[in-house]
Each structure stands twice: as C-alpha cells, then as structure tokens.
mmCIF file of C-alpha atoms in Angstrom:
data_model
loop_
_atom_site.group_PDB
_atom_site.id
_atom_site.type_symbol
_atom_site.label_atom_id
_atom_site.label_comp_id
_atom_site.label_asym_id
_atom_site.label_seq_id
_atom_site.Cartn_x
_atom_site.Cartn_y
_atom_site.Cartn_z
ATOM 1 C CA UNK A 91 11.425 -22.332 18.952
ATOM 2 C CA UNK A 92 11.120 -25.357 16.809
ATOM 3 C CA UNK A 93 12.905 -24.839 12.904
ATOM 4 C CA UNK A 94 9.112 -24.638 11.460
ATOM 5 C CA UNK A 95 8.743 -21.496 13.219
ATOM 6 C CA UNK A 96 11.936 -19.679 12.890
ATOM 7 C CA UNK A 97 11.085 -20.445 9.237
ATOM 8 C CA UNK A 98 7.876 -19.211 9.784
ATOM 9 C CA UNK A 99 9.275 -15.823 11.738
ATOM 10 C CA UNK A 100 12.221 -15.320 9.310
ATOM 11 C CA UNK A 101 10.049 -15.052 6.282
ATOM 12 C CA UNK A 102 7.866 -12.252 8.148
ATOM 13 C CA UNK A 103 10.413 -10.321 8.574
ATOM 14 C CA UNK A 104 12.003 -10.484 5.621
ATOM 15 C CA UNK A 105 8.635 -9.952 3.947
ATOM 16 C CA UNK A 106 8.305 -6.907 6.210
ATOM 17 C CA UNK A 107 11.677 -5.791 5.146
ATOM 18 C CA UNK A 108 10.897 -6.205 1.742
ATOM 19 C CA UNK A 109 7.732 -4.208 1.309
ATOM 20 C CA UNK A 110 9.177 -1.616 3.460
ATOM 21 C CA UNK A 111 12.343 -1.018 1.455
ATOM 22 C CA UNK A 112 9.656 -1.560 -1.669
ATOM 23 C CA UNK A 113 7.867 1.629 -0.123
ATOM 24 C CA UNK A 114 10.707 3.667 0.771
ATOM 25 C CA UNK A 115 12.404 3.318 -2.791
ATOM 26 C CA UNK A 116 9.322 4.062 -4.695
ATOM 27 C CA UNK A 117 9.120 7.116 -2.496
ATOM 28 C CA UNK A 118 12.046 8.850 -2.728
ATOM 29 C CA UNK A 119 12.311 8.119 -6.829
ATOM 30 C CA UNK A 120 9.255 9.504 -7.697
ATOM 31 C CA UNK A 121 8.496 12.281 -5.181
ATOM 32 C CA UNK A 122 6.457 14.797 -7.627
ATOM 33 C CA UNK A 123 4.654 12.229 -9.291
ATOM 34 C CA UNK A 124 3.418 10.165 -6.603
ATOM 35 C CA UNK A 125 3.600 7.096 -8.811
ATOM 36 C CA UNK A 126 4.522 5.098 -5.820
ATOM 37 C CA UNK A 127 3.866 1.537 -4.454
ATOM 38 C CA UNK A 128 2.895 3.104 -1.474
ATOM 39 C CA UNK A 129 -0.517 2.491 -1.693
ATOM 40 C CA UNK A 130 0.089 -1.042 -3.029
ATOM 41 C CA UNK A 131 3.117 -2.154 -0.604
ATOM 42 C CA UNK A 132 0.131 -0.467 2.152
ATOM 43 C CA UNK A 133 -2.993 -2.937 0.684
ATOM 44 C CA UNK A 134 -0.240 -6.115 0.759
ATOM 45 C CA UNK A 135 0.912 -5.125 4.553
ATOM 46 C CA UNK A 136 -2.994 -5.589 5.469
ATOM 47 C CA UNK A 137 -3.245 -8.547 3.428
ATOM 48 C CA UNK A 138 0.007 -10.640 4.486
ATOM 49 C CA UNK A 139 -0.095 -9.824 8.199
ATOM 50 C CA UNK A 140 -3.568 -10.003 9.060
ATOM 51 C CA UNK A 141 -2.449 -7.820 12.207
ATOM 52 C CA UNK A 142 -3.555 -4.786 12.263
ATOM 53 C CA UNK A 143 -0.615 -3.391 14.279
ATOM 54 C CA UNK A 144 2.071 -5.581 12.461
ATOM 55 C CA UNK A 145 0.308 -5.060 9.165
ATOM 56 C CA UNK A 146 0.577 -0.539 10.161
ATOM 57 C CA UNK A 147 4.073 -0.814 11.023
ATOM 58 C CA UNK A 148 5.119 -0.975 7.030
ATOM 59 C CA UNK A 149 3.609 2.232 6.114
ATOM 60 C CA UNK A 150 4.488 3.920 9.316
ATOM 61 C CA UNK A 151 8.432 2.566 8.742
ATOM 62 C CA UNK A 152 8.376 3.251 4.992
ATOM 63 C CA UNK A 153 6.703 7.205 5.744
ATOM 64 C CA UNK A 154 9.119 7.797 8.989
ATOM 65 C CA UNK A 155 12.302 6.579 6.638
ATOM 66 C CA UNK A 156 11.629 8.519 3.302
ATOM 67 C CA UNK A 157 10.032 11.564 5.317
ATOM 68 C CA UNK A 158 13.786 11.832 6.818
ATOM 69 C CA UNK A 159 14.946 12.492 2.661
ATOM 70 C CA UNK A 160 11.835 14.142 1.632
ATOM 71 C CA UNK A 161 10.133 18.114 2.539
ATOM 72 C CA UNK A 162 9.109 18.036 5.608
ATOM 73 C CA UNK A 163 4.769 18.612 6.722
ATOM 74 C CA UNK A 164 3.572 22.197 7.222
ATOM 75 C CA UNK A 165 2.558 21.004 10.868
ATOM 76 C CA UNK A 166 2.791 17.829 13.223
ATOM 77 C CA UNK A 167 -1.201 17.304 12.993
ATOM 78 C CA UNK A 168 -1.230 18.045 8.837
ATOM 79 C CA UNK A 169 1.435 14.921 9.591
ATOM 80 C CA UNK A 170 -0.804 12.888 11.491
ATOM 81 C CA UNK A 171 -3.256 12.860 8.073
ATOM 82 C CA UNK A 172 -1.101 12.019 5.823
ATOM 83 C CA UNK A 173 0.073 8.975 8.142
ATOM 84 C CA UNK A 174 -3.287 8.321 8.961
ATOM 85 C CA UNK A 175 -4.450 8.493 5.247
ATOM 86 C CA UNK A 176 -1.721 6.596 3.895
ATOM 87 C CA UNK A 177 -2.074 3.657 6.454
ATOM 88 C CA UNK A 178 -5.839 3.181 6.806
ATOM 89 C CA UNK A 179 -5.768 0.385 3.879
ATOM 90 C CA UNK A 180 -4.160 -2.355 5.927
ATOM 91 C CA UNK A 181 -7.578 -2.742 7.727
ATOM 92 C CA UNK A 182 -9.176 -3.837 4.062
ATOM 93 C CA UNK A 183 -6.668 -6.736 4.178
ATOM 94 C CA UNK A 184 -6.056 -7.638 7.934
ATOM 95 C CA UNK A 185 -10.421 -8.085 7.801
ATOM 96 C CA UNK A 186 -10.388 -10.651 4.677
ATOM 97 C CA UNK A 187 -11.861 -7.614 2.394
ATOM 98 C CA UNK A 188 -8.874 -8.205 -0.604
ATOM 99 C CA UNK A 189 -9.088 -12.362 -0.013
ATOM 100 C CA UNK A 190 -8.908 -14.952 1.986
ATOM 101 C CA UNK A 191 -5.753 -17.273 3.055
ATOM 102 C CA UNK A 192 -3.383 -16.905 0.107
ATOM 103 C CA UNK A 193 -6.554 -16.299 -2.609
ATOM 104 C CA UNK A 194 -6.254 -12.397 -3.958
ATOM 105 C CA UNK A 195 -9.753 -10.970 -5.177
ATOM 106 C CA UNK A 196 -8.494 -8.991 -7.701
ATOM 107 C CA UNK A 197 -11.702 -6.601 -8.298
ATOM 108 C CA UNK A 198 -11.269 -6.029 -4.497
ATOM 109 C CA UNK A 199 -7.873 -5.329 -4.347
ATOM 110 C CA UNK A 200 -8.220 -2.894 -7.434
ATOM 111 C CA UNK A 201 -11.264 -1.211 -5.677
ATOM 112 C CA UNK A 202 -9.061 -1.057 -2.629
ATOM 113 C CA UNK A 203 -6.344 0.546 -4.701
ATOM 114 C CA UNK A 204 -8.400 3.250 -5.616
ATOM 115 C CA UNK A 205 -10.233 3.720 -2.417
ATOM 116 C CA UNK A 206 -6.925 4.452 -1.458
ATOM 117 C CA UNK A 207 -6.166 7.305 -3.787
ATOM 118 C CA UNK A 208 -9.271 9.059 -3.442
ATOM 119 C CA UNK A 209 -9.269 8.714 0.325
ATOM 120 C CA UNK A 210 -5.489 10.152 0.591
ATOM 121 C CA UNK A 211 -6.173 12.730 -2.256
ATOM 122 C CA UNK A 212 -9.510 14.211 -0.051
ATOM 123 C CA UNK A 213 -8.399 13.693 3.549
ATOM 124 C CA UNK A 214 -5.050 15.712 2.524
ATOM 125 C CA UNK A 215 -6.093 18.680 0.691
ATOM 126 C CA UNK A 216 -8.982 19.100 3.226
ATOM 127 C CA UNK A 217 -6.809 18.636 5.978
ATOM 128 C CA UNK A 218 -4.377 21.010 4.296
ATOM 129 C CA UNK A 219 -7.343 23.622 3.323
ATOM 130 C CA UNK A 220 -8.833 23.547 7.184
ATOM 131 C CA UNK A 221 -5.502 23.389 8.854
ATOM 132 C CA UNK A 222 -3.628 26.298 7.245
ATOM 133 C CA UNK A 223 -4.603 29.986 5.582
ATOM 134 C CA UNK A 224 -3.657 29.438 2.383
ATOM 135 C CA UNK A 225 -7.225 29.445 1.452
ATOM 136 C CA UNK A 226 -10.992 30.945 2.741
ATOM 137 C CA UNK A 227 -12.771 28.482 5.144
ATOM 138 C CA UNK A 228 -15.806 28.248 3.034
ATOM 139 C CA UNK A 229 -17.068 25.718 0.202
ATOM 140 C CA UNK A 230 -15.300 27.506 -2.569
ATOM 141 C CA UNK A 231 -11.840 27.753 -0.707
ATOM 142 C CA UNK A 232 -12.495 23.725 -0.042
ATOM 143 C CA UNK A 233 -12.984 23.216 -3.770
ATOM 144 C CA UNK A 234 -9.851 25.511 -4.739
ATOM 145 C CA UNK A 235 -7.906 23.609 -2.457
ATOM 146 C CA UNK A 236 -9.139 20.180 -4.321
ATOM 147 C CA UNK A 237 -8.448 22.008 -7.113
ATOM 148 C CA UNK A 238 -5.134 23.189 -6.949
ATOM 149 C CA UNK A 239 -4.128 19.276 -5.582
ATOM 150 C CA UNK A 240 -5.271 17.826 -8.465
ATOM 151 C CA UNK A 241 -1.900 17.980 -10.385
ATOM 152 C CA UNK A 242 -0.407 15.961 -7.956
ATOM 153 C CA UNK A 243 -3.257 13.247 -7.898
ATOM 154 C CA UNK A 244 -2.767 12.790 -11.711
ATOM 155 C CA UNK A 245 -0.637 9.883 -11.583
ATOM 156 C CA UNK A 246 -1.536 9.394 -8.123
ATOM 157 C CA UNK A 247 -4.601 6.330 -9.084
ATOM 158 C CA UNK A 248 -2.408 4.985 -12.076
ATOM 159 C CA UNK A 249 0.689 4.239 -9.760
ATOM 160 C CA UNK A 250 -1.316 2.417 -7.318
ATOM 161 C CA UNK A 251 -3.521 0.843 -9.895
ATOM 162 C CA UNK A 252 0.116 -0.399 -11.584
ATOM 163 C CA UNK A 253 1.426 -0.930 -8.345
ATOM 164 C CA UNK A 254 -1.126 -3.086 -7.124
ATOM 165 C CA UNK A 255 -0.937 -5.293 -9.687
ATOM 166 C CA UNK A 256 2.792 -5.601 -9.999
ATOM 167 C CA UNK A 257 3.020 -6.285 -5.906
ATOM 168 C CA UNK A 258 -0.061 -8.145 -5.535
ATOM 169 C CA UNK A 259 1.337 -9.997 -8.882
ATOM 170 C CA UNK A 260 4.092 -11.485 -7.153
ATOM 171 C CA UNK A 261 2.631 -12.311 -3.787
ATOM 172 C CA UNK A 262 0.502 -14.716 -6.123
ATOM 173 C CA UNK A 263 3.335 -16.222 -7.542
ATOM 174 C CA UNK A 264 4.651 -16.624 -4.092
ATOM 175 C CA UNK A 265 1.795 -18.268 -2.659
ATOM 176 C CA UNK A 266 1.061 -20.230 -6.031
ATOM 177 C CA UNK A 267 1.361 -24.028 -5.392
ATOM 178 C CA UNK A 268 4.554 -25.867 -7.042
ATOM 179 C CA UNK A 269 4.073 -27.092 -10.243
ATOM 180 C CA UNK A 270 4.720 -31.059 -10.337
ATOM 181 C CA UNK A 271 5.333 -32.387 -13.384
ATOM 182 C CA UNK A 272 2.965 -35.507 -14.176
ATOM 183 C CA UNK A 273 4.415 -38.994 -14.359
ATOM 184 C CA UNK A 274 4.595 -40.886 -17.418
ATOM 185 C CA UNK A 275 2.859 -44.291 -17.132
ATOM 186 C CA UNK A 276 4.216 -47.306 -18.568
ATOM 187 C CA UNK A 277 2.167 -46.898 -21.755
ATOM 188 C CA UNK A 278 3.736 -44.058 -22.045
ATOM 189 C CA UNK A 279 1.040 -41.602 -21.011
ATOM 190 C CA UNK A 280 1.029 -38.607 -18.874
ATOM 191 C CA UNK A 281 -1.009 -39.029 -15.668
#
C-alpha cells in the first residue's frame, strides 16, 4: 500500500475512532437528558464515509459500547428500534443529502438533525406502546405513550441541534483549505 493510502486509511480510522468515542462519552454523561451527540456523531458518520455500512458501524459501536454501562431494553426487538432509529441518519449523508465532497449544507444538516429527533422520539415510544402492556392498543394509549415520552424528548432536539453544529463545526474546520498568507511585492504590497 503506497504512504498516500495508509495516510488515507489511518485517518479513517482514527476519524471512526473519534466519533465513536465522541458518541459513547456523550452517552454515558448525559443518560436522562439525552443531550447527546448521538444524533450528530450519527449525521457526520453518513457524511464522512459515504458507505453506508462503514458509515452504520459508528452508531452501532457507540450503542453496543455504552448499552454495556447503561439499563438494558425491555426486549431484543424494542432493541432492534432503537438501533434502527438511532442509525437511519447515515443514509442522509452517505446519499449527498447534508453536502457534497467536503461542502456542509447547513439548513440540511440542521433539518437532518431534527429529522432525527422526531424520527427516534416516534419510532420508540410507538415501538414501546405496541410492543409491551404498559398501555391500551388503541389511539389514546398511542398518544399516552407519546405523552408520557415527552419528558425525555425535551432536550432531546436541542442536544442534537447543539451537537450538530459543534461536530459538523469542526469537520469544516478540518476540511477548510490552509490559509496562505499573501506575498508582499516589491512595492511593498500584498498580492
């Protein structure tokens, strides 16, 4: 493998590394708040790796790792949602939706931050409302369920709106061109 490309390989993983230690930190500091970079760290994965598989493997590393610290699900398939919901956003970056190359679209990315939220917040507490007995399988048990999850989505948008911005943020300044510093002329002007 020629230097370019070890280069090339080393930074992946380290950038892999990264957002998954990123992911797993946020998680197991904030567990009641869910003002995590999750959702963020999730949104980059897509964007960086263009892979879908590569780009799934973050949030499926960074859930697997803090789940180990964290309560366990009520059931393997109430599991399966939440890994499901959680990693679903790589496909807006690994298909171009949040920019192309190294150009972010920030109203996209935003958008796709709180796509995010409101897809994890429904898909869970439905999941969690059809899969166990806690409450009646009708419309008004669904909208108790909703109900009683919305303490927990509270800070749930404004973490991955923050997030977003702070993650996203630096992958910018990563991918921002060096600054060169013009040379003076003999006149003594800047060029």
């Amino acid at each position: 493998m020629a230097p370019a490309r070890w280069r090339a390989a080393a930074l992946q993983v380290l950038m892999w590394s990264g957002l998954v230690t990123l992911a797993v930190a946020g998680r197991l500091s904030q567990p009641e708040w869910h003002f995590t970079p999750l959702a963020a760290v999730t949104l980059a994965a897509g964007f960086v790796f263009r892979s879908v598989p590569a780009a799934a493997t973050v949030p499926m590393a960074a859930l697997a790792i803090s789940d180990r610290f964290l309560a366990a699900h009520d059931s393997l398939a109430m599991a399966a949602v939440v890994y499901a919901a959680t990693a679903w956003p790589v496909l807006l970056g690994c298909f171009g939706l949040l920019g192309r190359g190294r150009q972010v679209r920030w109203p996209a990315v935003f958008g796709g931050s709180l796509a995010s939220s409101l897809v994890f917040f429904f898909s869970t507490n439905a999941a969690h409302w059809w899969l166990t007995n806690d409450y009646p399988h009708t419309a008004v048990g669904l909208m108790a369920c909703l109900a009683a999850g919305l303490p927990f989505f509270r800070w749930m948008p404004v973490g991955d709106l923050a997030w977003t911005a702070i993650v996203f943020g630096g992958l910018s300044l990563l991918a921002a061109p060096e600054q060169v510093p013009a040379k003076a002329t003999a006149a003594g002007r800047l060029d």
